[in-house]
Amino acid sequence: MPTAPCAACKDTVPRVDFTHPNLRDEVTRHLRSDGVVVVENVLSAAECDATMEHLFDSFHALCPAVTRDPESWQRGNLPSGPPTVGMYHSLVAQFPIVWRIRSDDRVRAVFQHAYSGLRGREITRFVTSCDGINVKPPTAPFHNPDRDWAHVDQTHDIDNISKCIQGQVVLTNTTAAFRCSPKSHTHMQEFLDAERAGGRKVVGDFHLFTRQTLDDIKTRVCDEGGAFQTCVHTNKGSLILWLSSLVHSAKGQDEGAPIDRSDPWSQWRGVVYVCHRPREDVTHEHTEVLEKAFETNRVTPHWGSSLFSLPVRRSTSEDTALLARVSENPKEAYDIEQLRPTRTPRINALLLGEEWPTDTSDPDLAQPPITHDTLVH
């Protein structure tokens, strides 16, 4: 039961198929104009289902209390994260399956098309973030249409609105969705100046807007043919790209949304966040942060230049004892083989910003489709 695109976002969010013969031109055009684009059919539906199985296995390895029963997905059984239920900022970034998505040739190719098109020259060396993920069963809390957390993730160098491209690989068909305001990126300096004029501090690269500024954003983007905080529904296998200068957020699942019994992950939220940046944009200190994240099992924001702080967890049962222990010392999770990533040539390239391995004659560089039985980087 495909979920996308819905009536609300069908005509407001640009889409292009991964196999489009002019993929680079299309992605570039839409990012410049709208600040967002959905690249469809990057992964197959079977690969998405297999990825969700791997993610479930990883969560279960961290905490045996987590099962396929949606009711077992309680905060006390799961890694720590922000207030948004389903998002995780600890213990998840180095899951082998997350690296498999992050280092997928197809995913990287889309980022190369996007940056090369926007900058007008070929960009071949990238570093990645060690970003979090979003996994949530179709249980409360559900989407509340009266609540949103519209924000922007870039407040510096705002004259370069295409500086950073964020992404998410969508793994499930669900009413939950990315949410954004197409075309808002072109006026971001104006919106941030309005926030400052109103007495708001604009510090850091995560900024939530006031109601007054959001009203101004809504008027401006709608007058220019954009949309205000529209959902971005898309079928599993899609890669959504958006500029960090774009107003965006997310919406949860709709209560009572129909479950497709033929789909094992119907209405689950499953997203792997991916943010590749040109190596030329970052310093040696930046790559050292990525090295530390990989070596010590830490999570970074999408910019990849810092680490999220370690949470404080207390064990409430035998099933949560491991989760509490590794929350304080994440590297201990690597003692569990299925949670320990292997530093492959692709991963090495993304940590150091080196050229992408392309020798297809080397069997060690093969990247077959993702299945639940095997996990090859």
Short mmCIF file of C-alpha atoms in Angstrom, two decimals:
data_model
loop_
_atom_site.label_atom_id
_atom_site.label_comp_id
_atom_site.label_asym_id
_atom_site.label_seq_id
_atom_site.Cartn_x
_atom_site.Cartn_y
_atom_site.Cartn_z
CA MET A 1 0.00 0.00 0.00
CA PRO A 2 2.07 2.96 -1.22
CA THR A 3 1.64 6.17 0.77
CA ALA A 4 3.02 8.77 -1.55
CA PRO A 5 2.67 11.33 -2.71
CA CYS A 6 -0.46 12.44 -0.85
CA ALA A 7 -2.78 15.15 -2.13
CA ALA A 8 -1.19 17.77 0.12
CA CYS A 9 2.35 17.37 -1.20
CA LYS A 10 1.84 15.95 -4.70
CA ASP A 11 2.16 19.33 -6.41
CA THR A 12 4.25 21.25 -3.86
CA VAL A 13 7.33 19.05 -3.45
CA PRO A 14 9.48 18.25 -6.53
CA ARG A 15 10.31 14.63 -7.28
CA VAL A 16 12.64 12.85 -9.66
CA ASP A 17 13.34 9.17 -10.20
CA PHE A 18 16.83 7.89 -9.46
CA THR A 19 17.04 6.48 -12.99
CA HIS A 20 16.24 9.82 -14.66
CA PRO A 21 18.76 10.37 -17.49
CA ASN A 22 19.29 13.99 -16.36
CA LEU A 23 19.30 13.32 -12.63
CA ARG A 24 22.00 15.89 -11.87
CA ASP A 25 20.25 18.69 -13.72
CA GLU A 26 16.89 17.88 -12.13
CA VAL A 27 18.24 17.63 -8.58
CA THR A 28 20.20 20.85 -9.00
CA ARG A 29 17.25 22.74 -10.44
CA HIS A 30 14.88 21.71 -7.67
CA LEU A 31 17.32 22.37 -4.84
CA ARG A 32 18.02 25.85 -6.18
CA SER A 33 14.37 26.68 -6.71
CA ASP A 34 12.64 24.89 -3.83
CA GLY A 35 15.41 23.92 -1.40
CA VAL A 36 14.14 20.34 -1.36
CA VAL A 37 13.82 17.39 -3.73
CA VAL A 38 12.70 13.77 -3.39
CA VAL A 39 14.79 11.25 -5.32
CA GLU A 40 12.59 8.19 -5.67
CA ASN A 41 13.57 4.51 -6.02
CA VAL A 42 17.13 4.84 -4.76
CA LEU A 43 16.73 1.60 -2.77
CA SER A 44 14.36 -1.25 -3.53
CA ALA A 45 11.41 -2.04 -1.27
CA ALA A 46 13.05 -5.36 -0.36
CA GLU A 47 16.24 -3.58 0.70
CA CYS A 48 14.23 -1.22 2.87
CA ASP A 49 12.46 -4.11 4.59
CA ALA A 50 15.81 -5.83 5.17
CA THR A 51 17.26 -2.62 6.59
CA MET A 52 14.38 -2.35 9.05
CA GLU A 53 15.02 -5.95 10.12
CA HIS A 54 18.67 -5.11 10.75
CA LEU A 55 17.70 -2.00 12.71
CA PHE A 56 15.31 -4.02 14.85
CA ASP A 57 18.00 -6.63 15.51
CA SER A 58 20.38 -3.86 16.58
CA PHE A 59 17.88 -2.32 19.00
CA HIS A 60 17.09 -5.76 20.43
CA ALA A 61 20.80 -6.45 20.94
CA LEU A 62 21.09 -3.24 22.98
CA CYS A 63 17.98 -3.98 25.02
CA PRO A 64 16.29 -7.42 24.97
CA ALA A 65 13.08 -5.78 26.23
CA VAL A 66 12.59 -4.30 22.74
CA THR A 67 10.60 -6.78 20.63
CA ARG A 68 8.38 -6.69 17.55
CA ASP A 69 5.53 -5.79 19.89
CA PRO A 70 5.12 -2.03 19.37
CA GLU A 71 4.20 -1.59 23.02
CA SER A 72 7.73 -2.65 24.02
CA TRP A 73 9.17 0.46 22.36
CA GLN A 74 9.10 2.54 25.52
CA ARG A 75 11.60 5.33 26.25
CA GLY A 76 13.11 3.36 29.13
CA ASN A 77 13.99 0.53 26.74
CA LEU A 78 15.57 2.70 24.05
CA PRO A 79 18.65 4.85 23.45
CA SER A 80 18.38 8.49 24.45
CA GLY A 81 17.29 11.19 22.05
CA PRO A 82 15.56 14.56 21.76
CA PRO A 83 11.96 15.18 22.84
CA THR A 84 10.73 14.03 19.42
CA VAL A 85 9.77 10.40 20.02
CA GLY A 86 11.54 7.98 17.68
CA MET A 87 14.68 10.05 17.15
CA TYR A 88 17.92 8.87 18.75
CA HIS A 89 21.12 10.80 19.47
CA SER A 90 23.10 8.04 21.16
CA LEU A 91 24.34 4.51 20.38
CA VAL A 92 22.76 4.25 16.91
CA ALA A 93 25.06 6.10 14.49
CA GLN A 94 27.62 3.32 14.21
CA PHE A 95 25.21 0.43 13.71
CA PRO A 96 26.65 -1.58 10.78
CA ILE A 97 23.35 -1.28 8.91
CA VAL A 98 23.38 2.51 9.32
CA TRP A 99 26.85 2.59 7.80
CA ARG A 100 25.61 0.34 4.99
CA ILE A 101 23.03 2.97 4.08
CA ARG A 102 25.38 5.89 4.66
CA SER A 103 28.07 4.36 2.44
CA ASP A 104 25.74 3.07 -0.27
CA ASP A 105 27.05 3.87 -3.74
CA ARG A 106 23.64 5.12 -4.86
CA VAL A 107 23.19 7.43 -1.89
CA ARG A 108 26.63 8.91 -2.33
CA ALA A 109 26.03 9.34 -6.07
CA VAL A 110 22.97 11.49 -5.40
CA PHE A 111 24.97 13.73 -3.08
CA GLN A 112 27.72 14.00 -5.69
CA HIS A 113 25.17 15.04 -8.31
CA ALA A 114 23.67 17.61 -5.95
CA TYR A 115 26.89 19.30 -4.82
CA SER A 116 28.54 19.15 -8.24
CA GLY A 117 25.48 20.65 -9.88
CA LEU A 118 25.09 23.43 -7.33
CA ARG A 119 28.78 24.35 -7.40
CA GLY A 120 29.23 24.03 -11.13
CA ARG A 121 32.22 21.68 -10.93
CA GLU A 122 32.80 18.04 -10.09
CA ILE A 123 33.01 17.30 -6.36
CA THR A 124 34.32 13.80 -5.66
CA ARG A 125 35.58 13.78 -2.08
CA PHE A 126 33.10 13.83 0.79
CA VAL A 127 32.94 13.44 4.54
CA THR A 128 29.82 12.19 6.26
CA SER A 129 28.07 13.01 9.48
CA CYS A 130 27.58 10.25 12.04
CA ASP A 131 23.96 11.25 12.34
CA GLY A 132 21.11 9.67 14.25
CA ILE A 133 18.11 7.72 12.99
CA ASN A 134 14.35 7.68 13.50
CA VAL A 135 12.53 4.42 14.21
CA LYS A 136 9.08 4.40 15.80
CA PRO A 137 6.19 1.91 15.71
CA PRO A 138 2.66 3.17 14.92
CA THR A 139 1.82 3.94 18.55
CA ALA A 140 1.17 7.14 20.52
CA PRO A 141 2.14 9.92 20.47
CA PHE A 142 0.52 10.54 17.10
CA HIS A 143 0.60 13.60 14.87
CA ASN A 144 -0.89 16.73 16.42
CA PRO A 145 -1.76 19.22 13.64
CA ASP A 146 -1.60 22.08 16.15
CA ARG A 147 2.03 21.45 17.06
CA ASP A 148 5.19 21.88 15.03
CA TRP A 149 8.87 22.60 15.57
CA ALA A 150 9.67 24.49 12.38
CA HIS A 151 13.35 25.35 12.42
CA VAL A 152 16.42 25.97 10.32
CA ASP A 153 19.79 24.23 10.68
CA GLN A 154 22.02 26.95 9.26
CA THR A 155 22.43 30.41 10.78
CA HIS A 156 26.05 31.11 9.77
CA ASP A 157 27.31 31.88 6.24
CA ILE A 158 23.67 32.34 5.31
CA ASP A 159 24.71 34.16 2.14
CA ASN A 160 25.67 30.66 0.97
CA ILE A 161 22.25 29.03 1.20
CA SER A 162 23.49 25.88 -0.58
CA LYS A 163 26.40 25.28 1.77
CA CYS A 164 25.05 22.08 3.32
CA ILE A 165 22.68 19.44 1.99
CA GLN A 166 20.90 17.20 4.47
CA GLY A 167 19.24 13.93 3.62
CA GLN A 168 17.11 11.09 4.88
CA VAL A 169 16.64 7.64 3.43
CA VAL A 170 12.99 6.63 3.85
CA LEU A 171 12.63 2.95 4.76
CA THR A 172 8.88 2.54 5.33
CA ASN A 173 5.50 3.48 3.94
CA THR A 174 3.86 5.59 6.62
CA THR A 175 1.78 8.67 7.29
CA ALA A 176 4.71 10.06 9.27
CA ALA A 177 6.81 12.34 7.11
CA PHE A 178 9.46 14.97 6.66
CA ARG A 179 7.92 18.44 6.68
CA CYS A 180 9.23 21.63 5.10
CA SER A 181 8.50 25.02 3.55
CA PRO A 182 9.70 24.94 -0.08
CA LYS A 183 11.31 28.21 -1.24
CA SER A 184 11.88 29.48 2.33
CA HIS A 185 15.65 29.10 1.88
CA THR A 186 15.83 32.03 -0.53
CA HIS A 187 14.77 34.49 2.19
CA MET A 188 16.50 32.95 5.20
CA GLN A 189 18.70 35.98 5.91
CA GLU A 190 15.58 38.16 6.03
CA PHE A 191 13.81 35.77 8.39
CA LEU A 192 16.78 35.52 10.76
CA ASP A 193 17.18 39.31 10.77
CA ALA A 194 13.51 39.59 11.73
CA GLU A 195 14.11 37.23 14.63
CA ARG A 196 17.03 39.36 15.85
CA ALA A 197 15.02 42.56 15.45
CA GLY A 198 12.34 41.00 17.64
CA GLY A 199 14.84 40.35 20.41
CA ARG A 200 15.56 36.70 19.69
CA LYS A 201 19.10 35.42 19.94
CA VAL A 202 20.27 33.54 16.86
CA VAL A 203 23.08 31.31 18.07
CA GLY A 204 24.16 27.85 17.00
CA ASP A 205 22.88 26.17 13.88
CA PHE A 206 19.51 25.00 15.21
CA HIS A 207 16.99 27.82 15.38
CA LEU A 208 13.27 27.57 16.16
CA PHE A 209 11.18 30.43 14.79
CA THR A 210 8.64 32.58 16.63
CA ARG A 211 4.99 32.53 15.63
CA GLN A 212 5.27 36.00 14.11
CA THR A 213 8.21 35.04 11.89
CA LEU A 214 6.48 31.82 10.88
CA ASP A 215 3.47 33.85 9.77
CA ASP A 216 5.80 35.99 7.65
CA ILE A 217 7.46 32.88 6.21
CA LYS A 218 4.07 31.42 5.32
CA THR A 219 3.01 34.57 3.50
CA ARG A 220 6.29 34.91 1.61
CA VAL A 221 6.63 31.31 0.39
CA CYS A 222 2.98 30.95 -0.57
CA ASP A 223 3.10 34.21 -2.53
CA GLU A 224 6.03 32.76 -4.50
CA GLY A 225 4.39 29.45 -5.33
CA GLY A 226 5.91 27.47 -2.49
CA ALA A 227 4.17 25.91 0.49
CA PHE A 228 4.27 26.32 4.25
CA GLN A 229 5.25 23.31 6.31
CA THR A 230 3.87 20.78 3.89
CA CYS A 231 4.28 17.09 4.52
CA VAL A 232 6.69 15.25 2.21
CA HIS A 233 5.19 11.79 1.89
CA THR A 234 7.17 9.39 -0.25
CA ASN A 235 7.41 5.65 -0.71
CA LYS A 236 10.08 3.55 0.93
CA GLY A 237 13.36 3.63 -0.98
CA SER A 238 13.36 7.38 -1.53
CA LEU A 239 16.13 9.80 -0.56
CA ILE A 240 14.90 13.24 0.48
CA LEU A 241 17.46 16.03 0.11
CA TRP A 242 17.03 19.51 1.55
CA LEU A 243 19.22 22.53 2.19
CA SER A 244 20.13 23.36 5.78
CA SER A 245 18.85 26.87 5.05
CA LEU A 246 15.32 25.52 4.47
CA VAL A 247 12.62 25.73 7.16
CA HIS A 248 11.72 22.16 8.07
CA SER A 249 10.57 19.71 10.76
CA ALA A 250 8.71 16.39 10.77
CA LYS A 251 5.26 15.02 11.47
CA GLY A 252 4.33 11.84 13.29
CA GLN A 253 2.04 9.03 12.25
CA ASP A 254 -1.67 9.71 11.91
CA GLU A 255 -3.76 8.00 14.57
CA GLY A 256 -5.82 5.19 13.07
CA ALA A 257 -3.86 5.08 9.81
CA PRO A 258 -4.63 1.81 7.97
CA ILE A 259 -2.08 -0.99 8.30
CA ASP A 260 -1.12 -2.90 5.17
CA ARG A 261 -0.90 -6.48 6.48
CA SER A 262 1.24 -7.51 3.50
CA ASP A 263 3.92 -5.02 4.59
CA PRO A 264 5.80 -6.05 7.77
CA TRP A 265 6.73 -2.43 8.54
CA SER A 266 3.55 -0.68 7.44
CA GLN A 267 3.08 2.64 9.29
CA TRP A 268 6.34 2.29 11.22
CA ARG A 269 8.56 5.34 10.93
CA GLY A 270 11.97 4.30 9.61
CA VAL A 271 14.55 6.88 8.55
CA VAL A 272 18.35 6.94 8.34
CA TYR A 273 19.64 10.50 8.27
CA VAL A 274 22.57 11.04 5.91
CA CYS A 275 24.54 14.23 5.42
CA HIS A 276 27.58 14.17 3.13
CA ARG A 277 29.64 17.35 2.80
CA PRO A 278 32.51 18.23 0.45
CA ARG A 279 35.90 17.50 2.03
CA GLU A 280 37.05 20.93 0.89
CA ASP A 281 34.58 22.52 3.32
CA VAL A 282 35.95 20.96 6.51
CA THR A 283 39.16 21.06 8.53
CA HIS A 284 41.46 18.36 9.83
CA GLU A 285 39.91 18.92 13.25
CA HIS A 286 36.54 18.07 11.73
CA THR A 287 37.74 14.70 10.45
CA GLU A 288 39.25 14.03 13.88
CA VAL A 289 35.76 14.42 15.36
CA LEU A 290 34.46 11.86 12.88
CA GLU A 291 37.31 9.49 13.75
CA LYS A 292 36.47 9.82 17.44
CA ALA A 293 32.79 9.21 16.76
CA PHE A 294 33.60 6.03 14.85
CA GLU A 295 36.14 4.74 17.36
CA THR A 296 34.05 5.45 20.46
CA ASN A 297 30.52 4.85 19.14
CA ARG A 298 29.29 8.43 19.35
CA VAL A 299 26.72 10.43 17.40
CA THR A 300 27.18 13.79 15.68
CA PRO A 301 24.71 16.42 14.46
CA HIS A 302 24.30 16.67 10.70
CA TRP A 303 27.18 19.16 10.36
CA GLY A 304 29.49 16.45 11.73
CA SER A 305 31.77 18.87 13.57
CA SER A 306 30.82 17.99 17.16
CA LEU A 307 29.58 15.11 19.30
CA PHE A 308 26.31 14.85 21.14
CA SER A 309 26.85 14.66 24.90
CA LEU A 310 26.51 11.33 26.66
CA PRO A 311 23.17 10.70 28.37
CA VAL A 312 22.74 9.56 31.95
CA ARG A 313 20.76 6.33 32.16
CA ARG A 314 19.69 4.15 35.06
CA SER A 315 18.83 0.51 34.70
CA THR A 316 15.32 -0.41 35.77
CA SER A 317 15.51 -4.14 35.03
CA GLU A 318 17.86 -6.88 33.93
CA ASP A 319 16.78 -6.24 30.34
CA THR A 320 17.90 -2.60 30.47
CA ALA A 321 21.19 -3.14 32.33
CA LEU A 322 23.27 -3.32 29.14
CA LEU A 323 21.62 -0.22 27.70
CA ALA A 324 22.38 1.76 30.86
CA ARG A 325 26.01 0.62 30.90
CA VAL A 326 26.79 1.35 27.27
CA SER A 327 25.00 4.69 27.43
CA GLU A 328 27.75 5.83 29.79
CA ASN A 329 30.51 4.11 27.80
CA PRO A 330 29.22 3.65 24.23
CA LYS A 331 32.36 1.89 23.04
CA GLU A 332 31.39 -1.14 25.16
CA ALA A 333 28.58 -1.80 22.69
CA TYR A 334 31.27 -2.83 20.20
CA ASP A 335 31.78 -5.95 22.32
CA ILE A 336 28.57 -7.15 20.66
CA GLU A 337 29.61 -8.28 17.19
CA GLN A 338 26.43 -7.23 15.39
CA LEU A 339 26.84 -3.67 16.75
CA ARG A 340 30.49 -3.30 15.75
CA PRO A 341 31.09 -1.66 12.34
CA THR A 342 33.87 -2.81 10.04
CA ARG A 343 36.03 -0.03 8.63
CA THR A 344 35.63 -0.71 4.93
CA PRO A 345 37.20 1.33 2.10
CA ARG A 346 33.92 3.20 1.64
CA ILE A 347 33.62 4.05 5.32
CA ASN A 348 37.25 5.09 5.42
CA ALA A 349 36.66 7.44 2.48
CA LEU A 350 33.71 9.08 4.24
CA LEU A 351 35.55 9.51 7.53
CA LEU A 352 38.68 11.02 5.96
CA GLY A 353 37.24 12.65 2.86
CA GLU A 354 39.26 10.52 0.46
CA GLU A 355 38.43 9.52 -3.10
CA TRP A 356 35.63 6.97 -3.42
CA PRO A 357 36.80 3.38 -4.11
CA THR A 358 35.66 2.46 -7.60
CA ASP A 359 37.71 -0.60 -8.61
CA THR A 360 34.83 -2.92 -9.52
CA SER A 361 37.28 -5.72 -10.28
CA ASP A 362 38.17 -5.92 -6.58
CA PRO A 363 35.78 -8.42 -4.92
CA ASP A 364 36.26 -6.64 -1.58
CA LEU A 365 34.60 -3.57 -3.10
CA ALA A 366 31.47 -5.39 -4.24
CA GLN A 367 28.25 -3.92 -2.85
CA PRO A 368 25.40 -6.35 -3.43
CA PRO A 369 21.81 -5.47 -2.50
CA ILE A 370 20.93 -5.29 1.19
CA THR A 371 19.36 -8.46 2.55
CA HIS A 372 18.54 -9.60 6.08
CA ASP A 373 20.82 -12.62 5.78
CA THR A 374 23.95 -10.73 4.83
CA LEU A 375 25.33 -7.28 5.52
CA VAL A 376 28.11 -6.20 3.20
CA HIS A 377 29.50 -2.68 3.36
#
